[in-house]
Coordinates of C-alpha atoms in Angstrom, one line a residue:
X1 CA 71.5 -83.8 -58.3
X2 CA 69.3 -80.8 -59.1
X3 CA 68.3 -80.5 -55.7
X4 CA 71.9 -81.0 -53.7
X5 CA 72.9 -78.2 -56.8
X6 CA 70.2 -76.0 -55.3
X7 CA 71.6 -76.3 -51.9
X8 CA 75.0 -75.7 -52.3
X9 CA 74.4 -72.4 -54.2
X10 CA 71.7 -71.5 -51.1
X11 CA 74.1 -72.6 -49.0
X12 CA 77.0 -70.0 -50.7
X13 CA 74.8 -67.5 -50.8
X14 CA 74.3 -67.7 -47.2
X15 CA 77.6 -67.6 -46.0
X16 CA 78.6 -65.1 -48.1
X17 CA 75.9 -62.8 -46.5
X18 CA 77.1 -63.8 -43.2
X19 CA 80.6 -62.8 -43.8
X20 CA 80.0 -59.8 -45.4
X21 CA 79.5 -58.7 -41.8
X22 CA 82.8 -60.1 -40.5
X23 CA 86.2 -58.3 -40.8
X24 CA 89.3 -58.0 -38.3
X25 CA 92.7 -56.6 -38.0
X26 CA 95.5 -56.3 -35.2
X27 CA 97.5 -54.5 -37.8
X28 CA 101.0 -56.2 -36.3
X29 CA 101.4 -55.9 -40.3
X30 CA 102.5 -53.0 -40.1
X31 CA 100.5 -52.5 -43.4
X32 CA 97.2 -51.2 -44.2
X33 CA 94.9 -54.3 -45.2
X34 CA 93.7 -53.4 -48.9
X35 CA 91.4 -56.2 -49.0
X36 CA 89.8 -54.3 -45.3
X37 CA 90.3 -50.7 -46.0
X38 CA 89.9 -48.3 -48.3
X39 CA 92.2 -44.9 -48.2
X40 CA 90.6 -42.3 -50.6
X41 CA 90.3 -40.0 -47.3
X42 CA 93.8 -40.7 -46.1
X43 CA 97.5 -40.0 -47.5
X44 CA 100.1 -42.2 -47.2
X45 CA 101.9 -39.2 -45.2
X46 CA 98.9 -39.0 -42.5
X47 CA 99.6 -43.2 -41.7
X48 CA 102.2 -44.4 -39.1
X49 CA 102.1 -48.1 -37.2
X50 CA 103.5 -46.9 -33.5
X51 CA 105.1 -49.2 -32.0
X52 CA 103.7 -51.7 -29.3
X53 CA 100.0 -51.6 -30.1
X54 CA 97.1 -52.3 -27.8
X55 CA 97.9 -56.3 -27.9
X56 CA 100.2 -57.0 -30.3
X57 CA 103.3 -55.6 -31.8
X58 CA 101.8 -52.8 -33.9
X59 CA 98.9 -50.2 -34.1
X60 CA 97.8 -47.9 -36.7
X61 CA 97.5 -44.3 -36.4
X62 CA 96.0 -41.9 -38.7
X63 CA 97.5 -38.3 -37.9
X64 CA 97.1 -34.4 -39.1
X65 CA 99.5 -31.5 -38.9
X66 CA 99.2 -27.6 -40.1
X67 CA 99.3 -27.5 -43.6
X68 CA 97.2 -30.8 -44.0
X69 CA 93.8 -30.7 -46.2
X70 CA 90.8 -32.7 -46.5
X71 CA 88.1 -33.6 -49.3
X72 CA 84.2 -33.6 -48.8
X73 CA 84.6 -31.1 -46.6
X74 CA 81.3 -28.6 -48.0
X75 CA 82.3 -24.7 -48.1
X76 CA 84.7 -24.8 -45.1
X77 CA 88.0 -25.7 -44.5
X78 CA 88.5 -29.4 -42.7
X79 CA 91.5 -31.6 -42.0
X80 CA 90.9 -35.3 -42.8
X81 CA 92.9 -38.3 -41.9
X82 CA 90.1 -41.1 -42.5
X83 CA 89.9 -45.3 -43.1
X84 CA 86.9 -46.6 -44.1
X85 CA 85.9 -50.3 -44.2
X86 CA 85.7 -52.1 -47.5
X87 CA 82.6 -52.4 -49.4
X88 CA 82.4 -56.2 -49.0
X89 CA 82.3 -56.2 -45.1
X90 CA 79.4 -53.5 -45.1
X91 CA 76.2 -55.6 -43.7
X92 CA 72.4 -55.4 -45.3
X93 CA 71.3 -52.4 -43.6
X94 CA 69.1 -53.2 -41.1
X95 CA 71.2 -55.9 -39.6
X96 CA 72.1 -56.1 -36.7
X97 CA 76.3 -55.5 -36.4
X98 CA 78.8 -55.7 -33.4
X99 CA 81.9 -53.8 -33.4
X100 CA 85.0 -53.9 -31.1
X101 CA 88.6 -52.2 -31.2
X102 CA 90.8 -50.0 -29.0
X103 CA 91.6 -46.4 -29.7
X104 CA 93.8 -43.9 -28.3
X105 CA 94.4 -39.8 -28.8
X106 CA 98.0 -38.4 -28.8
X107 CA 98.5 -34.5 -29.5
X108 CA 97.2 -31.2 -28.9
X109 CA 93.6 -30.9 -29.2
X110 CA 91.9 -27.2 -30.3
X111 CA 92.4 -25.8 -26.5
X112 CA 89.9 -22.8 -27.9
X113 CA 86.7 -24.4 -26.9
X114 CA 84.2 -26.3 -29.0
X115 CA 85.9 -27.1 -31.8
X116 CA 84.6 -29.9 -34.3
X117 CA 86.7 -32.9 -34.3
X118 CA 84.8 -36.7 -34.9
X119 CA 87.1 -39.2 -34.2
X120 CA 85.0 -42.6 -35.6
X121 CA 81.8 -42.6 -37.6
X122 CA 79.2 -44.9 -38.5
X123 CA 77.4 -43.8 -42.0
X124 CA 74.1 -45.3 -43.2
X125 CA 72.6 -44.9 -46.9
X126 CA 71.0 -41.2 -47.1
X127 CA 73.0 -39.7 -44.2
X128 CA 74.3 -36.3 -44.1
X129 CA 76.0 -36.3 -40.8
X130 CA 77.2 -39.8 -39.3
X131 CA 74.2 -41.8 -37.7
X132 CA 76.9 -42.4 -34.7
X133 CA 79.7 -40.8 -34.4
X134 CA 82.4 -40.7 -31.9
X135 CA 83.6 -37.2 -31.1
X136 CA 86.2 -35.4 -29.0
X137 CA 85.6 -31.8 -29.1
X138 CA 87.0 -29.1 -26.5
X139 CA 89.4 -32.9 -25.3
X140 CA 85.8 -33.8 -24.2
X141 CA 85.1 -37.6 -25.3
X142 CA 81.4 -38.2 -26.8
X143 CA 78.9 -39.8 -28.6
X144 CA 76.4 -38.5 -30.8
X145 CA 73.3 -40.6 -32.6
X146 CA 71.7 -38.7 -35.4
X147 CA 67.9 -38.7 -35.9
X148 CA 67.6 -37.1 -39.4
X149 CA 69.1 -33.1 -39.4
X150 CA 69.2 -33.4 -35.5
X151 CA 71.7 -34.4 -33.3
X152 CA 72.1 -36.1 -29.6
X153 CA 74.8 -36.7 -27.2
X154 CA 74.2 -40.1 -25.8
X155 CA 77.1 -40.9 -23.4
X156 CA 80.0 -38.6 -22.6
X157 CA 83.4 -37.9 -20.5
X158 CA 82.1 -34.8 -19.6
X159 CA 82.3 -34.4 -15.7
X160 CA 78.3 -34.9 -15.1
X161 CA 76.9 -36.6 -17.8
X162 CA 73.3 -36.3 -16.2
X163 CA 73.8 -32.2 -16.9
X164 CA 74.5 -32.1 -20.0
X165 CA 71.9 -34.6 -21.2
X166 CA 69.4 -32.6 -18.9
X167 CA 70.6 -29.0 -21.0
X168 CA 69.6 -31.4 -24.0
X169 CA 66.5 -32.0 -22.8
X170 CA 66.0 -28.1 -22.8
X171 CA 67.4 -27.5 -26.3
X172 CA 65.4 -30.4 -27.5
X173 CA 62.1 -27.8 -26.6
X174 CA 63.6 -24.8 -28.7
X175 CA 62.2 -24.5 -32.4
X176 CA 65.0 -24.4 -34.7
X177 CA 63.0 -21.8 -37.1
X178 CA 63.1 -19.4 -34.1
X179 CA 66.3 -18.0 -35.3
X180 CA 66.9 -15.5 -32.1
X181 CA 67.0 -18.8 -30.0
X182 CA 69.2 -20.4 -32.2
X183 CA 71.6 -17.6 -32.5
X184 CA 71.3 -17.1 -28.4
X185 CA 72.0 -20.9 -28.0
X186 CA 75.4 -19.8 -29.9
X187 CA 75.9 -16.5 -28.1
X188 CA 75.3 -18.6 -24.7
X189 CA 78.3 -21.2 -26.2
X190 CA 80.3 -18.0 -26.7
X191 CA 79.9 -16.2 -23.5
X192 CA 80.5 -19.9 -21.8
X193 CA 83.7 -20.5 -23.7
X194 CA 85.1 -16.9 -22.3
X195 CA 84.5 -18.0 -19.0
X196 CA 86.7 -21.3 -19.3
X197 CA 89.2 -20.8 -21.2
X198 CA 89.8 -16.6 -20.6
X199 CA 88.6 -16.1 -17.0
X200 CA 90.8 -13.0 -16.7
X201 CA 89.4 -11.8 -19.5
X202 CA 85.6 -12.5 -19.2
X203 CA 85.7 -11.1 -15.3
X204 CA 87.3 -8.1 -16.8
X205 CA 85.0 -6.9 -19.8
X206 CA 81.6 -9.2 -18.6
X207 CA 79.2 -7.6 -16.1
X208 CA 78.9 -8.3 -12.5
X209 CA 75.5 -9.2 -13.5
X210 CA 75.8 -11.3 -16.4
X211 CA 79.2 -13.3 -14.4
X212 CA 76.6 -13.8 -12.2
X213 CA 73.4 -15.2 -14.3
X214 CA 76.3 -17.7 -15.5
X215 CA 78.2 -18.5 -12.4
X216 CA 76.1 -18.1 -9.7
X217 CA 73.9 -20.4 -7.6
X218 CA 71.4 -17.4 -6.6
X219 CA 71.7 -16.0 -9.9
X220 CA 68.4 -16.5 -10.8
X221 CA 67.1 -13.2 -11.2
X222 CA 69.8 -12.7 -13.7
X223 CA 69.3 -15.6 -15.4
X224 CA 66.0 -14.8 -16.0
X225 CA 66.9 -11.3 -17.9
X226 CA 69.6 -12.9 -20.0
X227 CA 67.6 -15.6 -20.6
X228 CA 64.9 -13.3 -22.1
X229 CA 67.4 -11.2 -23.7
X230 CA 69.0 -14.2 -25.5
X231 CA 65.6 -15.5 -26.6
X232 CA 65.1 -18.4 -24.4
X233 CA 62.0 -19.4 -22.7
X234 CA 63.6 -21.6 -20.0
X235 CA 66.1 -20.0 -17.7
X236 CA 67.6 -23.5 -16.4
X237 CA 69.2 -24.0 -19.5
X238 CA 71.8 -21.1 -18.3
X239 CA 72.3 -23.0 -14.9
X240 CA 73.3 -26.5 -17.2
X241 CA 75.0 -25.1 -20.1
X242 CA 78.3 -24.9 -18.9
X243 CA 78.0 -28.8 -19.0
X244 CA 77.2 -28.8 -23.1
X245 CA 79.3 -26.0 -23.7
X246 CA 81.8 -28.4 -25.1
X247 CA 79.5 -29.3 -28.1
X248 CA 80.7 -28.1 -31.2
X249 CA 77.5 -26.9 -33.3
X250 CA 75.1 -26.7 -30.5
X251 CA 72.4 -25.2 -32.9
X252 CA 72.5 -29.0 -34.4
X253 CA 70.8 -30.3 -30.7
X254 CA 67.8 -27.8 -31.2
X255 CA 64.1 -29.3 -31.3
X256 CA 62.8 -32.9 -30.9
X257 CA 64.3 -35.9 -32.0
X258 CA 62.8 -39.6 -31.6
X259 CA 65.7 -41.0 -29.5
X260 CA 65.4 -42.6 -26.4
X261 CA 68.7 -42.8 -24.4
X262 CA 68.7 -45.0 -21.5
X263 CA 71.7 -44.1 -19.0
X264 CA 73.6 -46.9 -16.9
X265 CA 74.6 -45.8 -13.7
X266 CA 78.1 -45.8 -14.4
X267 CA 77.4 -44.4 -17.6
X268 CA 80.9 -41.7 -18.0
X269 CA 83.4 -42.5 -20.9
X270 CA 86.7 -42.9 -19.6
X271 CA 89.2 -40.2 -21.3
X272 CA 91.0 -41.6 -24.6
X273 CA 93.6 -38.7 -24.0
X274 CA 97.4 -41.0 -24.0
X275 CA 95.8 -43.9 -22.8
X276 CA 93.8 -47.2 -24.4
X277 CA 90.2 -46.9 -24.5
X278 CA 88.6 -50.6 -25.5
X279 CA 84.9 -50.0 -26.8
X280 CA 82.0 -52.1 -28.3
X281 CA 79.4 -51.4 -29.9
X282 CA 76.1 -53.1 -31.0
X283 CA 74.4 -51.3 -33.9
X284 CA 71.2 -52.3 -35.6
X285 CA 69.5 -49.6 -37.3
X286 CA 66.0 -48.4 -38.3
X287 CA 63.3 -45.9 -38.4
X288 CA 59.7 -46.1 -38.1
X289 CA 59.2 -43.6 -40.9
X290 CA 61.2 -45.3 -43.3
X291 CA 59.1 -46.4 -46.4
X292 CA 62.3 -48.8 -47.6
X293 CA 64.6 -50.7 -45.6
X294 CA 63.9 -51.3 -41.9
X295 CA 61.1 -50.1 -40.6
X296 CA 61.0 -50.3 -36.8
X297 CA 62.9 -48.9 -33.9
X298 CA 66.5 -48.7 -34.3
X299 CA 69.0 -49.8 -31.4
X300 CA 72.6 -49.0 -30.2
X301 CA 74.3 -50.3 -27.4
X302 CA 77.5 -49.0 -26.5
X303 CA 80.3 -51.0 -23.9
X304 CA 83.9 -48.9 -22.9
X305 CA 86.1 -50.5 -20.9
X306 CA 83.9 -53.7 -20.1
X307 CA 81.1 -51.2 -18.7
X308 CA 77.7 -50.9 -19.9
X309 CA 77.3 -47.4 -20.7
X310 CA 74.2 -46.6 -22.5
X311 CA 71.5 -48.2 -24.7
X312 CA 69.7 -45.9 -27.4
X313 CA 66.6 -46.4 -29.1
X314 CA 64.4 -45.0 -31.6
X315 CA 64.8 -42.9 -35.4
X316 CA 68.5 -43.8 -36.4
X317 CA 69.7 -41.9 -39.3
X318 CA 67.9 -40.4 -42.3
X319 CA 64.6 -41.6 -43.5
X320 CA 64.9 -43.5 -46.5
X321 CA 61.9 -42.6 -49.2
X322 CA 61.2 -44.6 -52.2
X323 CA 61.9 -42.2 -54.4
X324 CA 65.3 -42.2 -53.4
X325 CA 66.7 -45.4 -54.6
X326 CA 69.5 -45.9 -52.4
X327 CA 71.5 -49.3 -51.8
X328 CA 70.1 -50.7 -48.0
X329 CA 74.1 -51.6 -47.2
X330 CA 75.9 -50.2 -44.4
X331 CA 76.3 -48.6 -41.9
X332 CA 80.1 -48.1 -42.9
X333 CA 82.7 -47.7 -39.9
X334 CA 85.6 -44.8 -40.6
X335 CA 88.3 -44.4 -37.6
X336 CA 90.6 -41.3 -38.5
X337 CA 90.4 -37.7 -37.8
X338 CA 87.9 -35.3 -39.6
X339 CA 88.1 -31.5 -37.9
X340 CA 87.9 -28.1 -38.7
X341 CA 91.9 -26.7 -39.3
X342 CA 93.7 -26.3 -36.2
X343 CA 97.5 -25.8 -36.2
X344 CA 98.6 -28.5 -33.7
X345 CA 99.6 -32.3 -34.8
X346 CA 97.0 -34.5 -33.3
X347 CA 97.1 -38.4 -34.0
X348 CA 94.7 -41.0 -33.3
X349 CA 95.6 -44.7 -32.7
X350 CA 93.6 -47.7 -33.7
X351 CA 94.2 -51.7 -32.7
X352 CA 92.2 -54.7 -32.4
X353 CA 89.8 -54.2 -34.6
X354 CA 86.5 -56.3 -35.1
X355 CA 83.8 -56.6 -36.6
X356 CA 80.8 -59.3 -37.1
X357 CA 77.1 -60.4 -36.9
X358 CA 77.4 -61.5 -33.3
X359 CA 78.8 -60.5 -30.1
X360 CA 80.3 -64.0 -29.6
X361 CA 82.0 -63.9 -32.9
X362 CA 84.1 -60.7 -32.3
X363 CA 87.6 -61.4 -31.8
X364 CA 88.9 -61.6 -28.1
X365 CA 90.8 -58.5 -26.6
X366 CA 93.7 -59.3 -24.6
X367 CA 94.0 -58.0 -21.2
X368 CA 94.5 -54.5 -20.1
X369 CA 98.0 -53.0 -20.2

């Protein structure tokens, strides 16, 4: 009897790991799942369930509008609409985790340039900034893995993918201490932003010269100069960076990072703007500096819209010391809005939502609309 006790609490203990992993929710509720989701980052005002969802009946949609606020926002002023999943479904950390739901955007996004809005974020214990994050800056759909303090885009809507990872690949030389190359990384942003979204302007009060070192195919000689005069050793980055220019915080890309980002060949995000976007992700993190927790390669692999985009390997997250005694559970998923203030309404719907140890195990998605 002592030993059929000892396997029925082995036995418990087992499946409750397991399911700490598994969650879903089609939300054709209509409510928000308290037993799923937690709402500290999210006012009852900022919720709505539009009407049909992805599949079913329902979505929900987190929203922001002028005069909204956010919390944890640091010493500037944010707007935060923000689910996060309970604490019971977050795995050991270190395990490996597939995710699957449908999102869309509705609203005006900051038509100003690179503006910071994340739109989904994976958070680990001892990260800063989201170890994966799902962003929409400039109505430009990315995704960003973290390596410590510094920052890569690993799949994009942008219209050539392959250019602004290659401009990455350029910042990724830059030393972030070299402060003139930081702030001409910035000042290159700026002038690139003019050009796009003030043409009028920018041919006005810009030089023939520096429209040129920009714009220009047989700019080179010009590119050269501003290069130098911006602080930049390589010149090519002014050819590319009107493909990253969407970025918001582009000083966050400088110097090296241990990822590895392995491009399919149809590797483009489709544009969440009005329309469903179906996405899954397999996330199983690591570092092989970490002194607690696991200590290997970490791996994401990232499916939208049935496609294989990208597979990404390497230093996921912040390192975890000893000294720091944090609990190895997570990452934790939020879906909402978290953005610098803009004026406009902007809402972002979520549907089908799941989440478990296994790719076989995630709930099926019906098909397309």
């Amino acid at each position: 009897m002592i030993k059929i006790s000892i396997v029925a609490v082995s036995l418990t203990v087992l499946a409750g790991t397991a399911m700490g992993q598994t969650l879903g929710d089609t939300f054709d509720e209509k409510a928000i799942d308290n037993e799923k989701w937690t709402t500290q980052q999210i006012s009852t005002g900022q919720v709505s369930f539009p009407e049909p969802g992805r599949c079913g009946p329902a979505a929900i949609a987190a929203s922001v509008k002028q005069g909204d606020s956010g919390t944890a926002c640091g010493d500037e002023d944010c707007q935060r609409a923000e689910f996060r999943t309970i604490k019971t479904s977050w795995p050991n950390f270190g395990d490996e985790v597939w995710y699957s739901f449908s999102f869309r955007v509705e609203g005006q996004v900051a038509p100003t340039g690179s503006h910071r809005l994340v739109i989904g974020q994976w958070k680990g214990p001892g990260d800063d900034s989201p170890m994966l994050a799902q962003r929409f800056d400039d109505g430009v759909f990315y995704i960003t893995v973290q390596d410590n303090d510094t920052r890569r885009v690993v799949a994009s809507a942008a219209e050539n993918p392959g250019e602004t990872l290659a401009a990455q690949e350029i910042l990724g030389q830059l030393n972030r201490d070299d402060q003139q190359a930081v702030q001409g990384v910035q000042s290159l942003q700026s002038l690139e932003t003019m050009l796009k979204r003030q043409p009028d302007f920018a041919k006005q009060f810009l030089s023939p010269a520096l429209q040129k070192a920009l714009q220009s195919p047989d700019g080179e000689p010009e590119r050269k100069r501003l290069a130098e005069t911006l602080g930049l050793t390589d010149s090519s980055l002014l050819s590319r960076f009107s493909e990253f220019a969407f970025v918001a915080e582009p000083e966050k890309y400088i110097g090296p990072a241990a990822i590895e980002i392995i491009s399919e060949a149809q590797n483009r995000l489709p544009d969440p703007t009005g329309k469903w976007v179906d996405m899954i992700y397999r996330v199983q993190p690591g570092r092989i500096d970490n002194e607690i927790g696991p200590r290997r390669k970490g791996e994401i692999v990232i499916w939208a819209n049935g496609k294989k985009i990208v597979t990404v390997r390497g230093n996921i997250g912040a390192t975890l010391k000893k000294e720091s005694k944090l609990e190895l559970s997570g990452p934790y998923f939020k879906f909402g809005i978290y953005r610098k203030r803009f004026s406009e309404d902007l809402s972002l719907h979520l549907d089908e939502f799941s989440q478990a140890p296994k790719r076989y195990e995630l709930s099926k998605l019906c098909s397309a609309k």
